[in-house]
mmCIF file with all atom_site columns, C-alpha atoms in Angstrom:
data_model
loop_
_atom_site.group_PDB
_atom_site.id
_atom_site.type_symbol
_atom_site.label_atom_id
_atom_site.label_alt_id
_atom_site.label_comp_id
_atom_site.label_asym_id
_atom_site.label_entity_id
_atom_site.label_seq_id
_atom_site.pdbx_PDB_ins_code
_atom_site.Cartn_x
_atom_site.Cartn_y
_atom_site.Cartn_z
_atom_site.occupancy
_atom_site.B_iso_or_equiv
_atom_site.pdbx_formal_charge
_atom_site.auth_seq_id
_atom_site.auth_comp_id
_atom_site.auth_asym_id
_atom_site.auth_atom_id
_atom_site.pdbx_PDB_model_num
ATOM 1   C CA . PRO A 1 1   ? 0.000   0.000   0.000  1.00 0.00 ? 1   PRO A CA 1
ATOM 2   C CA . GLN A 1 2   ? 1.015   3.598   -0.564 1.00 0.00 ? 2   GLN A CA 1
ATOM 3   C CA . PRO A 1 3   ? 2.258   5.352   2.572  1.00 0.00 ? 3   PRO A CA 1
ATOM 4   C CA . LEU A 1 4   ? -0.177  7.846   3.992  1.00 0.00 ? 4   LEU A CA 1
ATOM 5   C CA . LEU A 1 5   ? 2.036   10.835  4.609  1.00 0.00 ? 5   LEU A CA 1
ATOM 6   C CA . VAL A 1 6   ? 0.824   14.216  5.702  1.00 0.00 ? 6   VAL A CA 1
ATOM 7   C CA . ARG A 1 7   ? 2.762   17.406  5.243  1.00 0.00 ? 7   ARG A CA 1
ATOM 8   C CA . LEU A 1 8   ? 2.256   20.133  7.806  1.00 0.00 ? 8   LEU A CA 1
ATOM 9   C CA . GLU A 1 9   ? 3.218   23.663  6.967  1.00 0.00 ? 9   GLU A CA 1
ATOM 10  C CA . LEU A 1 10  ? 4.806   25.411  9.901  1.00 0.00 ? 10  LEU A CA 1
ATOM 11  C CA . PHE A 1 11  ? 5.881   29.002  10.307 1.00 0.00 ? 11  PHE A CA 1
ATOM 12  C CA . ASP A 1 12  ? 3.758   30.388  7.455  1.00 0.00 ? 12  ASP A CA 1
ATOM 13  C CA . GLY A 1 13  ? 4.801   27.680  5.013  1.00 0.00 ? 13  GLY A CA 1
ATOM 14  C CA . ASP A 1 14  ? 8.513   28.301  5.520  1.00 0.00 ? 14  ASP A CA 1
ATOM 15  C CA . LYS A 1 15  ? 9.106   24.791  6.875  1.00 0.00 ? 15  LYS A CA 1
ATOM 16  C CA . ILE A 1 16  ? 7.441   21.480  6.062  1.00 0.00 ? 16  ILE A CA 1
ATOM 17  C CA . ALA A 1 17  ? 6.949   18.541  8.451  1.00 0.00 ? 17  ALA A CA 1
ATOM 18  C CA . ASP A 1 18  ? 6.197   15.053  7.135  1.00 0.00 ? 18  ASP A CA 1
ATOM 19  C CA . ILE A 1 19  ? 4.239   12.677  9.325  1.00 0.00 ? 19  ILE A CA 1
ATOM 20  C CA . GLY A 1 20  ? 4.807   8.945   9.238  1.00 0.00 ? 20  GLY A CA 1
ATOM 21  C CA . PHE A 1 21  ? 2.970   6.232   11.118 1.00 0.00 ? 21  PHE A CA 1
ATOM 22  C CA . ILE A 1 22  ? 4.092   3.022   12.762 1.00 0.00 ? 22  ILE A CA 1
ATOM 23  C CA . GLY A 1 23  ? 1.241   1.047   14.255 1.00 0.00 ? 23  GLY A CA 1
ATOM 24  C CA . MET A 1 24  ? 1.909   -1.729  16.746 1.00 0.00 ? 24  MET A CA 1
ATOM 25  C CA . ALA A 1 25  ? -0.127  -3.995  18.953 1.00 0.00 ? 25  ALA A CA 1
ATOM 26  C CA . ARG A 1 26  ? 1.148   -6.126  21.778 1.00 0.00 ? 26  ARG A CA 1
ATOM 27  C CA . ASN A 1 27  ? 0.817   -9.859  21.428 1.00 0.00 ? 27  ASN A CA 1
ATOM 28  C CA . GLU A 1 28  ? -1.010  -10.766 24.629 1.00 0.00 ? 28  GLU A CA 1
ATOM 29  C CA . SER A 1 29  ? 0.638   -14.219 24.759 1.00 0.00 ? 29  SER A CA 1
ATOM 30  C CA . THR A 1 30  ? 4.273   -13.265 24.135 1.00 0.00 ? 30  THR A CA 1
ATOM 31  C CA . HIS A 1 31  ? 4.023   -9.632  25.279 1.00 0.00 ? 31  HIS A CA 1
ATOM 32  C CA . GLN A 1 32  ? 6.113   -8.685  22.227 1.00 0.00 ? 32  GLN A CA 1
ATOM 33  C CA . PRO A 1 33  ? 5.282   -5.818  19.854 1.00 0.00 ? 33  PRO A CA 1
ATOM 34  C CA . GLU A 1 34  ? 3.681   -6.780  16.543 1.00 0.00 ? 34  GLU A CA 1
ATOM 35  C CA . PRO A 1 35  ? 3.798   -4.049  13.907 1.00 0.00 ? 35  PRO A CA 1
ATOM 36  C CA . TYR A 1 36  ? 0.817   -3.837  11.572 1.00 0.00 ? 36  TYR A CA 1
ATOM 37  C CA . VAL A 1 37  ? 1.677   -0.598  9.750  1.00 0.00 ? 37  VAL A CA 1
ATOM 38  C CA . ASN A 1 38  ? 5.054   0.926   8.919  1.00 0.00 ? 38  ASN A CA 1
ATOM 39  C CA . GLN A 1 39  ? 4.674   4.045   6.810  1.00 0.00 ? 39  GLN A CA 1
ATOM 40  C CA . LEU A 1 40  ? 7.605   6.388   7.139  1.00 0.00 ? 40  LEU A CA 1
ATOM 41  C CA . PRO A 1 41  ? 8.936   9.069   4.818  1.00 0.00 ? 41  PRO A CA 1
ATOM 42  C CA . GLU A 1 42  ? 11.512  7.634   2.427  1.00 0.00 ? 42  GLU A CA 1
ATOM 43  C CA . SER A 1 43  ? 14.375  9.606   3.958  1.00 0.00 ? 43  SER A CA 1
ATOM 44  C CA . LEU A 1 44  ? 14.657  11.011  7.459  1.00 0.00 ? 44  LEU A CA 1
ATOM 45  C CA . ALA A 1 45  ? 18.293  12.020  7.082  1.00 0.00 ? 45  ALA A CA 1
ATOM 46  C CA . ASP A 1 46  ? 19.402  15.477  8.185  1.00 0.00 ? 46  ASP A CA 1
ATOM 47  C CA . ARG A 1 47  ? 16.164  16.351  9.960  1.00 0.00 ? 47  ARG A CA 1
ATOM 48  C CA . PRO A 1 48  ? 14.800  16.000  13.469 1.00 0.00 ? 48  PRO A CA 1
ATOM 49  C CA . VAL A 1 49  ? 12.277  13.237  14.172 1.00 0.00 ? 49  VAL A CA 1
ATOM 50  C CA . ILE A 1 50  ? 9.733   13.326  16.990 1.00 0.00 ? 50  ILE A CA 1
ATOM 51  C CA . VAL A 1 51  ? 8.162   10.002  17.974 1.00 0.00 ? 51  VAL A CA 1
ATOM 52  C CA . LEU A 1 52  ? 4.894   10.111  19.909 1.00 0.00 ? 52  LEU A CA 1
ATOM 53  C CA . ASP A 1 53  ? 4.423   7.063   22.135 1.00 0.00 ? 53  ASP A CA 1
ATOM 54  C CA . PRO A 1 54  ? 1.734   7.612   24.787 1.00 0.00 ? 54  PRO A CA 1
ATOM 55  C CA . MET A 1 55  ? 2.942   4.928   27.188 1.00 0.00 ? 55  MET A CA 1
ATOM 56  C CA . LEU A 1 56  ? 6.460   3.539   27.460 1.00 0.00 ? 56  LEU A CA 1
ATOM 57  C CA . ALA A 1 57  ? 6.102   0.244   29.360 1.00 0.00 ? 57  ALA A CA 1
ATOM 58  C CA . THR A 1 58  ? 8.752   -2.368  28.478 1.00 0.00 ? 58  THR A CA 1
ATOM 59  C CA . GLY A 1 59  ? 10.354  -0.287  25.720 1.00 0.00 ? 59  GLY A CA 1
ATOM 60  C CA . GLY A 1 60  ? 9.955   -3.032  23.107 1.00 0.00 ? 60  GLY A CA 1
ATOM 61  C CA . SER A 1 61  ? 7.715   -1.078  20.741 1.00 0.00 ? 61  SER A CA 1
ATOM 62  C CA . LEU A 1 62  ? 9.659   2.169   20.988 1.00 0.00 ? 62  LEU A CA 1
ATOM 63  C CA . SER A 1 63  ? 12.973  0.367   20.503 1.00 0.00 ? 63  SER A CA 1
ATOM 64  C CA . TRP A 1 64  ? 11.593  -1.413  17.407 1.00 0.00 ? 64  TRP A CA 1
ATOM 65  C CA . ALA A 1 65  ? 10.296  1.897   16.038 1.00 0.00 ? 65  ALA A CA 1
ATOM 66  C CA . ALA A 1 66  ? 13.633  3.631   16.697 1.00 0.00 ? 66  ALA A CA 1
ATOM 67  C CA . ASP A 1 67  ? 15.407  0.904   14.708 1.00 0.00 ? 67  ASP A CA 1
ATOM 68  C CA . ARG A 1 68  ? 13.078  1.450   11.730 1.00 0.00 ? 68  ARG A CA 1
ATOM 69  C CA . ILE A 1 69  ? 13.408  5.244   11.956 1.00 0.00 ? 69  ILE A CA 1
ATOM 70  C CA . LYS A 1 70  ? 17.190  4.926   11.986 1.00 0.00 ? 70  LYS A CA 1
ATOM 71  C CA . ASP A 1 71  ? 16.917  2.596   8.969  1.00 0.00 ? 71  ASP A CA 1
ATOM 72  C CA . HIS A 1 72  ? 15.437  5.628   7.167  1.00 0.00 ? 72  HIS A CA 1
ATOM 73  C CA . GLY A 1 73  ? 18.504  7.719   8.019  1.00 0.00 ? 73  GLY A CA 1
ATOM 74  C CA . ALA A 1 74  ? 17.396  9.577   11.154 1.00 0.00 ? 74  ALA A CA 1
ATOM 75  C CA . ALA A 1 75  ? 20.062  10.566  13.646 1.00 0.00 ? 75  ALA A CA 1
ATOM 76  C CA . ASP A 1 76  ? 18.221  13.264  15.636 1.00 0.00 ? 76  ASP A CA 1
ATOM 77  C CA . ILE A 1 77  ? 15.355  11.454  17.399 1.00 0.00 ? 77  ILE A CA 1
ATOM 78  C CA . THR A 1 78  ? 13.235  12.571  20.348 1.00 0.00 ? 78  THR A CA 1
ATOM 79  C CA . ALA A 1 79  ? 10.564  10.313  21.863 1.00 0.00 ? 79  ALA A CA 1
ATOM 80  C CA . LEU A 1 80  ? 7.670   12.005  23.677 1.00 0.00 ? 80  LEU A CA 1
ATOM 81  C CA . CYS A 1 81  ? 5.644   9.914   26.140 1.00 0.00 ? 81  CYS A CA 1
ATOM 82  C CA . VAL A 1 82  ? 2.787   10.742  28.479 1.00 0.00 ? 82  VAL A CA 1
ATOM 83  C CA . VAL A 1 83  ? 3.863   8.174   31.050 1.00 0.00 ? 83  VAL A CA 1
ATOM 84  C CA . ALA A 1 84  ? 6.823   5.808   31.294 1.00 0.00 ? 84  ALA A CA 1
ATOM 85  C CA . ALA A 1 85  ? 7.873   2.881   33.444 1.00 0.00 ? 85  ALA A CA 1
ATOM 86  C CA . PRO A 1 86  ? 11.465  2.422   34.638 1.00 0.00 ? 86  PRO A CA 1
ATOM 87  C CA . ALA A 1 87  ? 11.822  -0.787  32.561 1.00 0.00 ? 87  ALA A CA 1
ATOM 88  C CA . GLY A 1 88  ? 11.037  1.103   29.333 1.00 0.00 ? 88  GLY A CA 1
ATOM 89  C CA . VAL A 1 89  ? 13.437  3.908   30.187 1.00 0.00 ? 89  VAL A CA 1
ATOM 90  C CA . ASP A 1 90  ? 16.162  1.334   30.946 1.00 0.00 ? 90  ASP A CA 1
ATOM 91  C CA . ARG A 1 91  ? 15.508  -0.479  27.654 1.00 0.00 ? 91  ARG A CA 1
ATOM 92  C CA . MET A 1 92  ? 15.758  2.724   25.636 1.00 0.00 ? 92  MET A CA 1
ATOM 93  C CA . GLU A 1 93  ? 18.941  3.758   27.435 1.00 0.00 ? 93  GLU A CA 1
ATOM 94  C CA . ARG A 1 94  ? 20.423  0.335   26.633 1.00 0.00 ? 94  ARG A CA 1
ATOM 95  C CA . ASP A 1 95  ? 19.192  -0.025  23.018 1.00 0.00 ? 95  ASP A CA 1
ATOM 96  C CA . HIS A 1 96  ? 19.181  3.623   21.908 1.00 0.00 ? 96  HIS A CA 1
ATOM 97  C CA . PRO A 1 97  ? 21.195  5.883   24.210 1.00 0.00 ? 97  PRO A CA 1
ATOM 98  C CA . ASP A 1 98  ? 21.209  8.500   21.441 1.00 0.00 ? 98  ASP A CA 1
ATOM 99  C CA . VAL A 1 99  ? 17.400  8.892   21.452 1.00 0.00 ? 99  VAL A CA 1
ATOM 100 C CA . ARG A 1 100 ? 16.203  11.721  23.698 1.00 0.00 ? 100 ARG A CA 1
ATOM 101 C CA . LEU A 1 101 ? 13.336  10.582  25.912 1.00 0.00 ? 101 LEU A CA 1
ATOM 102 C CA . VAL A 1 102 ? 10.801  13.037  27.317 1.00 0.00 ? 102 VAL A CA 1
ATOM 103 C CA . ALA A 1 103 ? 7.976   11.806  29.566 1.00 0.00 ? 103 ALA A CA 1
ATOM 104 C CA . ALA A 1 104 ? 5.366   13.763  31.519 1.00 0.00 ? 104 ALA A CA 1
ATOM 105 C CA . GLY A 1 105 ? 5.507   11.196  34.318 1.00 0.00 ? 105 GLY A CA 1
ATOM 106 C CA . LEU A 1 106 ? 7.446   8.176   35.547 1.00 0.00 ? 106 LEU A CA 1
ATOM 107 C CA . ASP A 1 107 ? 5.208   5.550   37.151 1.00 0.00 ? 107 ASP A CA 1
ATOM 108 C CA . GLU A 1 108 ? 6.186   2.878   39.711 1.00 0.00 ? 108 GLU A CA 1
ATOM 109 C CA . GLY A 1 109 ? 6.800   -0.079  37.441 1.00 0.00 ? 109 GLY A CA 1
ATOM 110 C CA . LEU A 1 110 ? 5.058   -2.874  35.577 1.00 0.00 ? 110 LEU A CA 1
ATOM 111 C CA . THR A 1 111 ? 2.469   -5.460  36.571 1.00 0.00 ? 111 THR A CA 1
ATOM 112 C CA . PRO A 1 112 ? 3.199   -9.170  35.932 1.00 0.00 ? 112 PRO A CA 1
ATOM 113 C CA . SER A 1 113 ? 1.328   -8.686  32.618 1.00 0.00 ? 113 SER A CA 1
ATOM 114 C CA . PHE A 1 114 ? 3.690   -5.811  31.687 1.00 0.00 ? 114 PHE A CA 1
ATOM 115 C CA . PHE A 1 115 ? 1.151   -3.012  32.085 1.00 0.00 ? 115 PHE A CA 1
ATOM 116 C CA . ILE A 1 116 ? 2.353   0.239   33.629 1.00 0.00 ? 116 ILE A CA 1
ATOM 117 C CA . ARG A 1 117 ? 1.462   0.556   37.322 1.00 0.00 ? 117 ARG A CA 1
ATOM 118 C CA . PRO A 1 118 ? -0.556  2.593   38.132 1.00 0.00 ? 118 PRO A CA 1
ATOM 119 C CA . GLY A 1 119 ? -0.690  3.714   34.473 1.00 0.00 ? 119 GLY A CA 1
ATOM 120 C CA . LEU A 1 120 ? -3.602  4.981   32.412 1.00 0.00 ? 120 LEU A CA 1
ATOM 121 C CA . GLY A 1 121 ? -5.192  1.702   31.349 1.00 0.00 ? 121 GLY A CA 1
ATOM 122 C CA . ASP A 1 122 ? -4.902  0.303   27.833 1.00 0.00 ? 122 ASP A CA 1
ATOM 123 C CA . MET A 1 123 ? -4.123  3.215   25.497 1.00 0.00 ? 123 MET A CA 1
ATOM 124 C CA . GLY A 1 124 ? -5.529  1.423   22.444 1.00 0.00 ? 124 GLY A CA 1
ATOM 125 C CA . ASP A 1 125 ? -8.814  0.862   24.278 1.00 0.00 ? 125 ASP A CA 1
ATOM 126 C CA . ARG A 1 126 ? -8.903  4.505   25.328 1.00 0.00 ? 126 ARG A CA 1
ATOM 127 C CA . LEU A 1 127 ? -8.039  5.755   21.855 1.00 0.00 ? 127 LEU A CA 1
ATOM 128 C CA . PHE A 1 128 ? -10.554 3.567   20.007 1.00 0.00 ? 128 PHE A CA 1
ATOM 129 C CA . GLY A 1 129 ? -13.290 3.528   22.680 1.00 0.00 ? 129 GLY A CA 1
ATOM 130 C CA . THR A 1 130 ? -13.275 -0.229  23.259 1.00 0.00 ? 130 THR A CA 1
ATOM 131 C CA . LEU A 1 131 ? -13.216 -0.044  27.074 1.00 0.00 ? 131 LEU A CA 1
#
């Protein structure tokens, strides 16, 4: 399929921002990320990339996404999260120490099912109204 890319004009059209999309779901049996969409701009070289990941739990999904973004030439990557767990922060520091990580909050940890504690609940359920 053709990538769905959106161009945002910033600063009165002086600068252009492309938007890519990587969609992932967690396999509830293995707890591993399973990508279902990977639509990134062809080249991300020589430009900053901002990754929006609402909840950083184990770090598996964000690490996978950072690998793909780097495959497209990105070297200046910032990940923005609403909430993070220490395990996800540790994973990103280990796998991608060059990726800046910004989170609004750091929660206690993970449950045995790898959900953030106390967390926000399942973000996919909240986003798509399947609660």
